Amino acid sequence: MEKIYIYSISDSVGETSESVIKAALCQFNYTNYEIKKYSFVSTLEELKIILEESKTHKSIFFYTLVETELVNYIKEFSRNYEIKNVDLLSEALNSIAGVLNMEPKREPGILRRLNMSYFDRIEAVEFAVKYDDGKDPRGFMLADIILLGISRTSKTPLSLYLANKNYKVANFPVVPNVPIPKELIKASPEKIFGLTISLDKVHAIRRERLKTLGFTSQSSYSDKESILEEIEYANEVIRKIGCPVIDVSNKAIEETGDVILSYINKDKED
């Protein structure tokens, strides 16, 4: 049983090529083979070295390459030395290009970058859940963004909105007589955002919240004087920290999030 050498050549990680090879091999009762995987092949010089080696044994090429020069070279090499080659990407690119009537980017590694962005987003969402409502003060030192505000200033949904933009967000509910964690005090004011809200707005929100929970009697949670005390205390804390202040009284989550991102992007530009 002659040994065959199966080349998996990619300009990125090469997972697609390797998966196809293994899926195809499962259909044969043949074990005398070796998969030679080459990832991040980006130059003609690299490709030439790989292909030259293949001439010494029975080979087959599977490849996912987007640069036309590399694709053309491997096809020409295969013809010259009568080596089977399987182009896993070009037909798909050409078919989609024909339907869309536009040229593909032919940019190596795009899928991997998209995948990495997806996993970064998942990690950010998990971070927001873990460090919601000041559950673990250590999160303030790790966060990209910290949100401060009294109850019902939309800290949690805003944290998740920003997490879906790949930012790690921690938030802290500012309550009178509850000490501010030392980790929060040590954090850079540039990544802290104070959320304020009008007395009437938060009063209405809290009254509705109590109704949905089945409470009809008045409580300090929805009492205007208690709420005013909370607002004044939160404003004082925010003033001492010296961070940007955003009034969320009449803003949707997306609007507030975009204001915060504009601050962050402006700081990056500066």
mmCIF file of N, CA, C and O in Angstrom, residues 80-177:
data_model
loop_
_atom_site.group_PDB
_atom_site.id
_atom_site.type_symbol
_atom_site.label_atom_id
_atom_site.label_comp_id
_atom_site.label_asym_id
_atom_site.label_seq_id
_atom_site.Cartn_x
_atom_site.Cartn_y
_atom_site.Cartn_z
ATOM 1 N N ASN A 80 2.374 20.644 -14.462
ATOM 2 C CA ASN A 80 3.723 20.279 -14.910
ATOM 3 C C ASN A 80 4.189 18.943 -14.337
ATOM 4 O O ASN A 80 4.901 18.186 -15.003
ATOM 5 N N TYR A 81 3.803 18.658 -13.101
ATOM 6 C CA TYR A 81 4.283 17.447 -12.432
ATOM 7 C C TYR A 81 3.173 16.404 -12.238
ATOM 8 O O TYR A 81 3.353 15.440 -11.499
ATOM 9 N N GLU A 82 2.047 16.655 -12.895
ATOM 10 C CA GLU A 82 0.921 15.717 -12.874
ATOM 11 C C GLU A 82 0.521 15.333 -11.448
ATOM 12 O O GLU A 82 0.412 14.161 -11.095
ATOM 13 N N ILE A 83 0.323 16.357 -10.642
ATOM 14 C CA ILE A 83 -0.095 16.179 -9.249
ATOM 15 C C ILE A 83 -1.542 16.654 -9.118
ATOM 16 O O ILE A 83 -1.898 17.742 -9.578
ATOM 17 N N LYS A 84 -2.364 15.824 -8.531
ATOM 18 C CA LYS A 84 -3.757 16.211 -8.317
ATOM 19 C C LYS A 84 -3.814 17.418 -7.385
ATOM 20 O O LYS A 84 -3.084 17.497 -6.388
ATOM 21 N N ASN A 85 -4.695 18.369 -7.701
ATOM 22 C CA ASN A 85 -4.862 19.529 -6.819
ATOM 23 C C ASN A 85 -6.336 19.869 -6.680
ATOM 24 O O ASN A 85 -7.106 19.723 -7.637
ATOM 25 N N VAL A 86 -6.705 20.281 -5.491
ATOM 26 C CA VAL A 86 -8.104 20.626 -5.204
ATOM 27 C C VAL A 86 -8.143 22.050 -4.665
ATOM 28 O O VAL A 86 -7.675 22.334 -3.552
ATOM 29 N N ASP A 87 -8.688 22.949 -5.480
ATOM 30 C CA ASP A 87 -8.832 24.351 -5.091
ATOM 31 C C ASP A 87 -10.172 24.493 -4.362
ATOM 32 O O ASP A 87 -11.235 24.460 -4.982
ATOM 33 N N LEU A 88 -10.120 24.638 -3.048
ATOM 34 C CA LEU A 88 -11.341 24.620 -2.238
ATOM 35 C C LEU A 88 -12.073 25.965 -2.186
ATOM 36 O O LEU A 88 -13.176 26.041 -1.673
ATOM 37 N N LEU A 89 -11.436 27.019 -2.705
ATOM 38 C CA LEU A 89 -12.011 28.343 -2.502
ATOM 39 C C LEU A 89 -12.395 29.067 -3.788
ATOM 40 O O LEU A 89 -13.401 29.766 -3.828
ATOM 41 N N SER A 90 -11.612 28.888 -4.847
ATOM 42 C CA SER A 90 -11.806 29.708 -6.055
ATOM 43 C C SER A 90 -13.188 29.563 -6.666
ATOM 44 O O SER A 90 -13.814 30.546 -7.064
ATOM 45 N N GLU A 91 -13.683 28.315 -6.757
ATOM 46 C CA GLU A 91 -14.996 28.124 -7.370
ATOM 47 C C GLU A 91 -16.093 28.829 -6.575
ATOM 48 O O GLU A 91 -17.003 29.440 -7.144
ATOM 49 N N ALA A 92 -15.974 28.753 -5.247
ATOM 50 C CA ALA A 92 -16.958 29.434 -4.399
ATOM 51 C C ALA A 92 -16.875 30.945 -4.590
ATOM 52 O O ALA A 92 -17.903 31.637 -4.714
ATOM 53 N N LEU A 93 -15.652 31.471 -4.638
ATOM 54 C CA LEU A 93 -15.464 32.910 -4.833
ATOM 55 C C LEU A 93 -16.038 33.353 -6.181
ATOM 56 O O LEU A 93 -16.753 34.352 -6.269
ATOM 57 N N ASN A 94 -15.714 32.592 -7.229
ATOM 58 C CA ASN A 94 -16.164 32.962 -8.567
ATOM 59 C C ASN A 94 -17.676 32.877 -8.699
ATOM 60 O O ASN A 94 -18.306 33.711 -9.356
ATOM 61 N N SER A 95 -18.273 31.877 -8.063
ATOM 62 C CA SER A 95 -19.723 31.721 -8.135
ATOM 63 C C SER A 95 -20.439 32.880 -7.441
ATOM 64 O O SER A 95 -21.390 33.454 -7.982
ATOM 65 N N ILE A 96 -19.961 33.212 -6.257
ATOM 66 C CA ILE A 96 -20.584 34.317 -5.510
ATOM 67 C C ILE A 96 -20.350 35.634 -6.233
ATOM 68 O O ILE A 96 -21.246 36.484 -6.313
ATOM 69 N N ALA A 97 -19.149 35.814 -6.793
ATOM 70 C CA ALA A 97 -18.838 37.042 -7.534
ATOM 71 C C ALA A 97 -19.783 37.197 -8.720
ATOM 72 O O ALA A 97 -20.238 38.311 -9.032
ATOM 73 N N GLY A 98 -20.100 36.063 -9.387
ATOM 74 C CA GLY A 98 -21.010 36.121 -10.521
ATOM 75 C C GLY A 98 -22.418 36.517 -10.127
ATOM 76 O O GLY A 98 -23.074 37.287 -10.828
ATOM 77 N N VAL A 99 -22.869 36.018 -9.002
ATOM 78 C CA VAL A 99 -24.218 36.348 -8.530
ATOM 79 C C VAL A 99 -24.301 37.798 -8.059
ATOM 80 O O VAL A 99 -25.255 38.520 -8.350
ATOM 81 N N LEU A 100 -23.268 38.232 -7.337
ATOM 82 C CA LEU A 100 -23.273 39.590 -6.776
ATOM 83 C C LEU A 100 -22.801 40.649 -7.772
ATOM 84 O O LEU A 100 -22.965 41.843 -7.534
ATOM 85 N N ASN A 101 -22.181 40.184 -8.861
ATOM 86 C CA ASN A 101 -21.614 41.089 -9.848
ATOM 87 C C ASN A 101 -20.593 42.043 -9.229
ATOM 88 O O ASN A 101 -20.606 43.250 -9.464
ATOM 89 N N MET A 102 -19.725 41.467 -8.404
ATOM 90 C CA MET A 102 -18.638 42.263 -7.816
ATOM 91 C C MET A 102 -17.434 41.359 -7.575
ATOM 92 O O MET A 102 -17.585 40.142 -7.484
ATOM 93 N N GLU A 103 -16.274 41.979 -7.488
ATOM 94 C CA GLU A 103 -15.052 41.227 -7.298
ATOM 95 C C GLU A 103 -14.816 40.947 -5.805
ATOM 96 O O GLU A 103 -15.091 41.809 -4.956
ATOM 97 N N PRO A 104 -14.307 39.754 -5.470
ATOM 98 C CA PRO A 104 -13.982 39.465 -4.055
ATOM 99 C C PRO A 104 -12.777 40.275 -3.588
ATOM 100 O O PRO A 104 -11.964 40.723 -4.398
ATOM 101 N N LYS A 105 -12.673 40.463 -2.306
ATOM 102 C CA LYS A 105 -11.563 41.230 -1.739
ATOM 103 C C LYS A 105 -10.215 40.547 -1.925
ATOM 104 O O LYS A 105 -9.192 41.196 -2.013
ATOM 105 N N ARG A 106 -10.232 39.217 -1.942
ATOM 106 C CA ARG A 106 -9.007 38.406 -1.999
ATOM 107 C C ARG A 106 -8.013 38.855 -0.921
ATOM 108 O O ARG A 106 -6.856 39.121 -1.175
ATOM 109 N N GLU A 107 -8.545 38.910 0.278
ATOM 110 C CA GLU A 107 -7.767 39.330 1.443
ATOM 111 C C GLU A 107 -7.605 38.147 2.394
ATOM 112 O O GLU A 107 -8.583 37.688 2.975
ATOM 113 N N PRO A 108 -6.395 37.621 2.565
ATOM 114 C CA PRO A 108 -6.188 36.441 3.417
ATOM 115 C C PRO A 108 -6.594 36.682 4.869
ATOM 116 O O PRO A 108 -6.417 37.788 5.399
ATOM 117 N N GLY A 109 -7.150 35.651 5.513
ATOM 118 C CA GLY A 109 -7.394 35.682 6.948
ATOM 119 C C GLY A 109 -8.635 36.417 7.408
ATOM 120 O O GLY A 109 -8.826 36.619 8.600
ATOM 121 N N ILE A 110 -9.523 36.821 6.469
ATOM 122 C CA ILE A 110 -10.715 37.574 6.878
ATOM 123 C C ILE A 110 -11.600 36.742 7.797
ATOM 124 O O ILE A 110 -12.087 37.222 8.821
ATOM 125 N N LEU A 111 -11.834 35.466 7.433
ATOM 126 C CA LEU A 111 -12.707 34.618 8.242
ATOM 127 C C LEU A 111 -12.168 34.461 9.649
ATOM 128 O O LEU A 111 -12.929 34.521 10.626
ATOM 129 N N ARG A 112 -10.871 34.287 9.766
ATOM 130 C CA ARG A 112 -10.276 34.131 11.094
ATOM 131 C C ARG A 112 -10.478 35.394 11.930
ATOM 132 O O ARG A 112 -10.795 35.328 13.111
ATOM 133 N N ARG A 113 -10.318 36.546 11.288
ATOM 134 C CA ARG A 113 -10.523 37.803 12.030
ATOM 135 C C ARG A 113 -11.977 37.930 12.463
ATOM 136 O O ARG A 113 -12.267 38.413 13.552
ATOM 137 N N LEU A 114 -12.911 37.512 11.582
ATOM 138 C CA LEU A 114 -14.327 37.552 11.940
ATOM 139 C C LEU A 114 -14.613 36.614 13.103
ATOM 140 O O LEU A 114 -15.367 36.951 14.022
ATOM 141 N N ASN A 115 -14.023 35.420 13.050
ATOM 142 C CA ASN A 115 -14.212 34.459 14.134
ATOM 143 C C ASN A 115 -13.659 34.986 15.446
ATOM 144 O O ASN A 115 -14.262 34.827 16.508
ATOM 145 N N MET A 116 -12.474 35.604 15.387
ATOM 146 C CA MET A 116 -11.871 36.160 16.591
ATOM 147 C C MET A 116 -12.752 37.266 17.167
ATOM 148 O O MET A 116 -12.909 37.383 18.380
ATOM 149 N N SER A 117 -13.339 38.064 16.272
ATOM 150 C CA SER A 117 -14.231 39.133 16.729
ATOM 151 C C SER A 117 -15.448 38.546 17.435
ATOM 152 O O SER A 117 -15.906 39.069 18.459
ATOM 153 N N TYR A 118 -15.965 37.436 16.897
ATOM 154 C CA TYR A 118 -17.116 36.773 17.509
ATOM 155 C C TYR A 118 -16.784 36.294 18.917
ATOM 156 O O TYR A 118 -17.544 36.532 19.864
ATOM 157 N N PHE A 119 -15.629 35.637 19.078
ATOM 158 C CA PHE A 119 -15.250 35.118 20.388
ATOM 159 C C PHE A 119 -14.933 36.250 21.367
ATOM 160 O O PHE A 119 -15.192 36.133 22.569
ATOM 161 N N ASP A 120 -14.390 37.344 20.855
ATOM 162 C CA ASP A 120 -14.151 38.523 21.711
ATOM 163 C C ASP A 120 -15.474 39.070 22.232
ATOM 164 O O ASP A 120 -15.576 39.488 23.390
ATOM 165 N N ARG A 121 -16.495 39.047 21.373
ATOM 166 C CA ARG A 121 -17.808 39.549 21.771
ATOM 167 C C ARG A 121 -18.439 38.662 22.831
ATOM 168 O O ARG A 121 -19.021 39.161 23.808
ATOM 169 N N ILE A 122 -18.315 37.349 22.660
ATOM 170 C CA ILE A 122 -18.832 36.417 23.664
ATOM 171 C C ILE A 122 -18.138 36.646 25.005
ATOM 172 O O ILE A 122 -18.776 36.668 26.070
ATOM 173 N N GLU A 123 -16.830 36.824 24.960
ATOM 174 C CA GLU A 123 -16.064 37.061 26.187
ATOM 175 C C GLU A 123 -16.506 38.350 26.865
ATOM 176 O O GLU A 123 -16.620 38.417 28.093
ATOM 177 N N ALA A 124 -16.789 39.383 26.051
ATOM 178 C CA ALA A 124 -17.231 40.667 26.607
ATOM 179 C C ALA A 124 -18.594 40.552 27.268
ATOM 180 O O ALA A 124 -18.842 41.144 28.326
ATOM 181 N N VAL A 125 -19.502 39.777 26.655
ATOM 182 C CA VAL A 125 -20.834 39.577 27.244
ATOM 183 C C VAL A 125 -20.713 38.829 28.570
ATOM 184 O O VAL A 125 -21.359 39.193 29.567
ATOM 185 N N GLU A 126 -19.882 37.797 28.603
ATOM 186 C CA GLU A 126 -19.666 37.052 29.848
ATOM 187 C C GLU A 126 -19.072 37.953 30.925
ATOM 188 O O GLU A 126 -19.427 37.838 32.107
ATOM 189 N N PHE A 127 -18.196 38.842 30.520
ATOM 190 C CA PHE A 127 -17.588 39.794 31.459
ATOM 191 C C PHE A 127 -18.664 40.710 32.046
ATOM 192 O O PHE A 127 -18.696 40.943 33.264
ATOM 193 N N ALA A 128 -19.550 41.225 31.188
ATOM 194 C CA ALA A 128 -20.610 42.136 31.647
ATOM 195 C C ALA A 128 -21.520 41.463 32.662
ATOM 196 O O ALA A 128 -21.943 42.088 33.651
ATOM 197 N N VAL A 129 -21.836 40.198 32.431
ATOM 198 C CA VAL A 129 -22.690 39.452 33.362
ATOM 199 C C VAL A 129 -21.960 39.218 34.685
ATOM 200 O O VAL A 129 -22.528 39.388 35.771
ATOM 201 N N LYS A 130 -20.695 38.850 34.595
ATOM 202 C CA LYS A 130 -19.913 38.536 35.787
ATOM 203 C C LYS A 130 -19.716 39.755 36.686
ATOM 204 O O LYS A 130 -19.749 39.646 37.921
ATOM 205 N N TYR A 131 -19.526 40.911 36.066
ATOM 206 C CA TYR A 131 -19.213 42.106 36.847
ATOM 207 C C TYR A 131 -20.369 43.107 36.868
ATOM 208 O O TYR A 131 -20.169 44.307 37.024
ATOM 209 N N ASP A 132 -21.586 42.599 36.720
ATOM 210 C CA ASP A 132 -22.780 43.436 36.788
ATOM 211 C C ASP A 132 -23.048 43.854 38.236
ATOM 212 O O ASP A 132 -22.845 43.080 39.176
ATOM 213 N N ASP A 133 -23.501 45.082 38.416
ATOM 214 C CA ASP A 133 -23.913 45.597 39.731
ATOM 215 C C ASP A 133 -22.821 45.489 40.790
ATOM 216 O O ASP A 133 -23.111 45.271 41.976
ATOM 217 N N GLY A 134 -21.573 45.604 40.378
ATOM 218 C CA GLY A 134 -20.473 45.604 41.343
ATOM 219 C C GLY A 134 -20.291 44.298 42.080
ATOM 220 O O GLY A 134 -19.776 44.284 43.206
ATOM 221 N N LYS A 135 -20.707 43.160 41.466
ATOM 222 C CA LYS A 135 -20.618 41.860 42.135
ATOM 223 C C LYS A 135 -19.192 41.541 42.573
ATOM 224 O O LYS A 135 -18.972 40.977 43.645
ATOM 225 N N ASP A 136 -18.236 41.890 41.724
ATOM 226 C CA ASP A 136 -16.831 41.616 42.020
ATOM 227 C C ASP A 136 -16.032 42.871 41.677
ATOM 228 O O ASP A 136 -15.802 43.161 40.499
ATOM 229 N N PRO A 137 -15.590 43.629 42.677
ATOM 230 C CA PRO A 137 -14.882 44.894 42.440
ATOM 231 C C PRO A 137 -13.615 44.748 41.600
ATOM 232 O O PRO A 137 -13.155 45.729 41.008
ATOM 233 N N ARG A 138 -13.061 43.537 41.522
ATOM 234 C CA ARG A 138 -11.863 43.354 40.704
ATOM 235 C C ARG A 138 -12.130 43.664 39.236
ATOM 236 O O ARG A 138 -11.216 43.986 38.476
ATOM 237 N N GLY A 139 -13.390 43.586 38.857
ATOM 238 C CA GLY A 139 -13.745 43.864 37.471
ATOM 239 C C GLY A 139 -13.459 45.291 37.055
ATOM 240 O O GLY A 139 -13.228 45.559 35.872
ATOM 241 N N PHE A 140 -13.463 46.222 38.005
ATOM 242 C CA PHE A 140 -13.218 47.621 37.669
ATOM 243 C C PHE A 140 -11.805 47.849 37.133
ATOM 244 O O PHE A 140 -11.576 48.747 36.326
ATOM 245 N N MET A 141 -10.873 47.031 37.575
ATOM 246 C CA MET A 141 -9.491 47.165 37.107
ATOM 247 C C MET A 141 -9.307 46.516 35.733
ATOM 248 O O MET A 141 -8.377 46.853 35.000
ATOM 249 N N LEU A 142 -10.205 45.596 35.383
ATOM 250 C CA LEU A 142 -10.085 44.856 34.121
ATOM 251 C C LEU A 142 -10.954 45.429 33.003
ATOM 252 O O LEU A 142 -10.732 45.137 31.833
ATOM 253 N N ALA A 143 -11.922 46.242 33.368
ATOM 254 C CA ALA A 143 -12.920 46.715 32.403
ATOM 255 C C ALA A 143 -12.362 47.769 31.441
ATOM 256 O O ALA A 143 -11.451 48.525 31.780
ATOM 257 N N ASP A 144 -12.961 47.793 30.237
ATOM 258 C CA ASP A 144 -12.689 48.873 29.284
ATOM 259 C C ASP A 144 -13.539 50.083 29.614
ATOM 260 O O ASP A 144 -13.131 51.225 29.390
ATOM 261 N N ILE A 145 -14.738 49.817 30.146
ATOM 262 C CA ILE A 145 -15.706 50.870 30.461
ATOM 263 C C ILE A 145 -16.348 50.555 31.804
ATOM 264 O O ILE A 145 -16.663 49.397 32.092
ATOM 265 N N ILE A 146 -16.544 51.599 32.625
ATOM 266 C CA ILE A 146 -17.222 51.442 33.911
ATOM 267 C C ILE A 146 -18.414 52.405 33.941
ATOM 268 O O ILE A 146 -18.268 53.593 33.632
ATOM 269 N N LEU A 147 -19.570 51.896 34.310
ATOM 270 C CA LEU A 147 -20.776 52.709 34.379
ATOM 271 C C LEU A 147 -21.189 52.903 35.833
ATOM 272 O O LEU A 147 -21.234 51.953 36.602
ATOM 273 N N LEU A 148 -21.496 54.146 36.193
ATOM 274 C CA LEU A 148 -21.960 54.477 37.536
ATOM 275 C C LEU A 148 -23.342 55.109 37.447
ATOM 276 O O LEU A 148 -23.610 55.892 36.537
ATOM 277 N N GLY A 149 -24.197 54.785 38.398
ATOM 278 C CA GLY A 149 -25.507 55.418 38.411
ATOM 279 C C GLY A 149 -26.404 54.770 39.442
ATOM 280 O O GLY A 149 -26.129 53.668 39.913
ATOM 281 N N ILE A 150 -27.479 55.460 39.766
ATOM 282 C CA ILE A 150 -28.426 54.893 40.720
ATOM 283 C C ILE A 150 -29.237 53.799 40.029
ATOM 284 O O ILE A 150 -29.141 53.604 38.818
ATOM 285 N N SER A 151 -30.035 53.104 40.783
ATOM 286 C CA SER A 151 -30.879 52.053 40.232
ATOM 287 C C SER A 151 -31.840 52.608 39.187
ATOM 288 O O SER A 151 -32.392 53.685 39.344
ATOM 289 N N ARG A 152 -32.027 51.869 38.101
ATOM 290 C CA ARG A 152 -32.925 52.184 36.986
ATOM 291 C C ARG A 152 -32.348 53.230 36.037
ATOM 292 O O ARG A 152 -33.090 53.944 35.359
ATOM 293 N N THR A 153 -31.027 53.316 35.962
ATOM 294 C CA THR A 153 -30.411 54.179 34.945
ATOM 295 C C THR A 153 -29.917 53.340 33.754
ATOM 296 O O THR A 153 -29.076 53.788 32.979
ATOM 297 N N SER A 154 -30.428 52.121 33.651
ATOM 298 C CA SER A 154 -30.148 51.222 32.514
ATOM 299 C C SER A 154 -28.692 50.776 32.436
ATOM 300 O O SER A 154 -28.156 50.560 31.343
ATOM 301 N N LYS A 155 -28.063 50.598 33.604
ATOM 302 C CA LYS A 155 -26.647 50.193 33.604
ATOM 303 C C LYS A 155 -26.459 48.800 33.004
ATOM 304 O O LYS A 155 -25.539 48.584 32.211
ATOM 305 N N THR A 156 -27.319 47.862 33.388
ATOM 306 C CA THR A 156 -27.147 46.484 32.908
ATOM 307 C C THR A 156 -27.406 46.343 31.407
ATOM 308 O O THR A 156 -26.560 45.804 30.684
ATOM 309 N N PRO A 157 -28.545 46.804 30.888
ATOM 310 C CA PRO A 157 -28.747 46.682 29.434
ATOM 311 C C PRO A 157 -27.714 47.461 28.629
ATOM 312 O O PRO A 157 -27.311 47.032 27.549
ATOM 313 N N LEU A 158 -27.254 48.585 29.169
ATOM 314 C CA LEU A 158 -26.225 49.366 28.490
ATOM 315 C C LEU A 158 -24.901 48.603 28.474
ATOM 316 O O LEU A 158 -24.169 48.618 27.475
ATOM 317 N N SER A 159 -24.606 47.906 29.572
ATOM 318 C CA SER A 159 -23.389 47.087 29.643
ATOM 319 C C SER A 159 -23.418 46.005 28.567
ATOM 320 O O SER A 159 -22.412 45.753 27.892
ATOM 321 N N LEU A 160 -24.570 45.374 28.386
ATOM 322 C CA LEU A 160 -24.692 44.307 27.392
ATOM 323 C C LEU A 160 -24.649 44.867 25.967
ATOM 324 O O LEU A 160 -24.104 44.225 25.052
ATOM 325 N N TYR A 161 -25.209 46.044 25.776
ATOM 326 C CA TYR A 161 -25.150 46.687 24.453
ATOM 327 C C TYR A 161 -23.700 46.957 24.065
ATOM 328 O O TYR A 161 -23.270 46.662 22.944
ATOM 329 N N LEU A 162 -22.932 47.496 25.010
ATOM 330 C CA LEU A 162 -21.525 47.800 24.741
ATOM 331 C C LEU A 162 -20.695 46.526 24.620
ATOM 332 O O LEU A 162 -19.718 46.479 23.873
ATOM 333 N N ALA A 163 -21.091 45.486 25.360
ATOM 334 C CA ALA A 163 -20.391 44.191 25.253
ATOM 335 C C ALA A 163 -20.523 43.641 23.844
ATOM 336 O O ALA A 163 -19.588 43.027 23.315
ATOM 337 N N ASN A 164 -21.670 43.868 23.215
ATOM 338 C CA ASN A 164 -21.868 43.414 21.845
ATOM 339 C C ASN A 164 -21.066 44.230 20.845
ATOM 340 O O ASN A 164 -21.020 43.888 19.664
ATOM 341 N N LYS A 165 -20.455 45.296 21.323
ATOM 342 C CA LYS A 165 -19.503 46.071 20.515
ATOM 343 C C LYS A 165 -18.068 45.681 20.872
ATOM 344 O O LYS A 165 -17.117 46.362 20.514
ATOM 345 N N ASN A 166 -17.937 44.570 21.634
ATOM 346 C CA ASN A 166 -16.629 44.013 22.033
ATOM 347 C C ASN A 166 -15.918 44.801 23.128
ATOM 348 O O ASN A 166 -14.691 44.754 23.231
ATOM 349 N N TYR A 167 -16.677 45.517 23.973
ATOM 350 C CA TYR A 167 -16.086 46.219 25.107
ATOM 351 C C TYR A 167 -16.436 45.494 26.406
ATOM 352 O O TYR A 167 -17.576 45.077 26.601
ATOM 353 N N LYS A 168 -15.441 45.361 27.269
ATOM 354 C CA LYS A 168 -15.662 44.752 28.577
ATOM 355 C C LYS A 168 -16.158 45.843 29.522
ATOM 356 O O LYS A 168 -15.449 46.818 29.776
ATOM 357 N N VAL A 169 -17.373 45.628 30.030
ATOM 358 C CA VAL A 169 -18.026 46.676 30.827
ATOM 359 C C VAL A 169 -18.386 46.154 32.213
ATOM 360 O O VAL A 169 -18.957 45.071 32.354
ATOM 361 N N ALA A 170 -18.038 46.951 33.228
ATOM 362 C CA ALA A 170 -18.466 46.678 34.603
ATOM 363 C C ALA A 170 -19.325 47.860 35.049
ATOM 364 O O ALA A 170 -19.138 48.985 34.575
ATOM 365 N N ASN A 171 -20.274 47.616 35.934
ATOM 366 C CA ASN A 171 -21.080 48.745 36.414
ATOM 367 C C ASN A 171 -21.266 48.664 37.924
ATOM 368 O O ASN A 171 -21.135 47.589 38.521
ATOM 369 N N PHE A 172 -21.558 49.820 38.496
ATOM 370 C CA PHE A 172 -21.699 49.892 39.955
ATOM 371 C C PHE A 172 -22.909 50.749 40.309
ATOM 372 O O PHE A 172 -23.035 51.895 39.858
ATOM 373 N N PRO A 173 -23.845 50.207 41.141
ATOM 374 C CA PRO A 173 -24.997 50.990 41.571
ATOM 375 C C PRO A 173 -24.613 51.904 42.736
ATOM 376 O O PRO A 173 -24.202 51.432 43.793
ATOM 377 N N VAL A 174 -24.746 53.179 42.509
ATOM 378 C CA VAL A 174 -24.378 54.152 43.553
ATOM 379 C C VAL A 174 -25.560 54.303 44.510
ATOM 380 O O VAL A 174 -26.654 54.688 44.114
ATOM 381 N N VAL A 175 -25.300 53.972 45.779
ATOM 382 C CA VAL A 175 -26.338 54.009 46.815
ATOM 383 C C VAL A 175 -25.791 54.750 48.030
ATOM 384 O O VAL A 175 -24.661 54.485 48.462
ATOM 385 N N PRO A 176 -26.551 55.696 48.590
ATOM 386 C CA PRO A 176 -26.084 56.401 49.787
ATOM 387 C C PRO A 176 -25.704 55.427 50.902
ATOM 388 O O PRO A 176 -26.355 54.396 51.096
ATOM 389 N N ASN A 177 -24.642 55.739 51.595
ATOM 390 C CA ASN A 177 -24.138 54.953 52.739
ATOM 391 C C ASN A 177 -23.481 53.631 52.343
ATOM 392 O O ASN A 177 -23.118 52.845 53.214
#
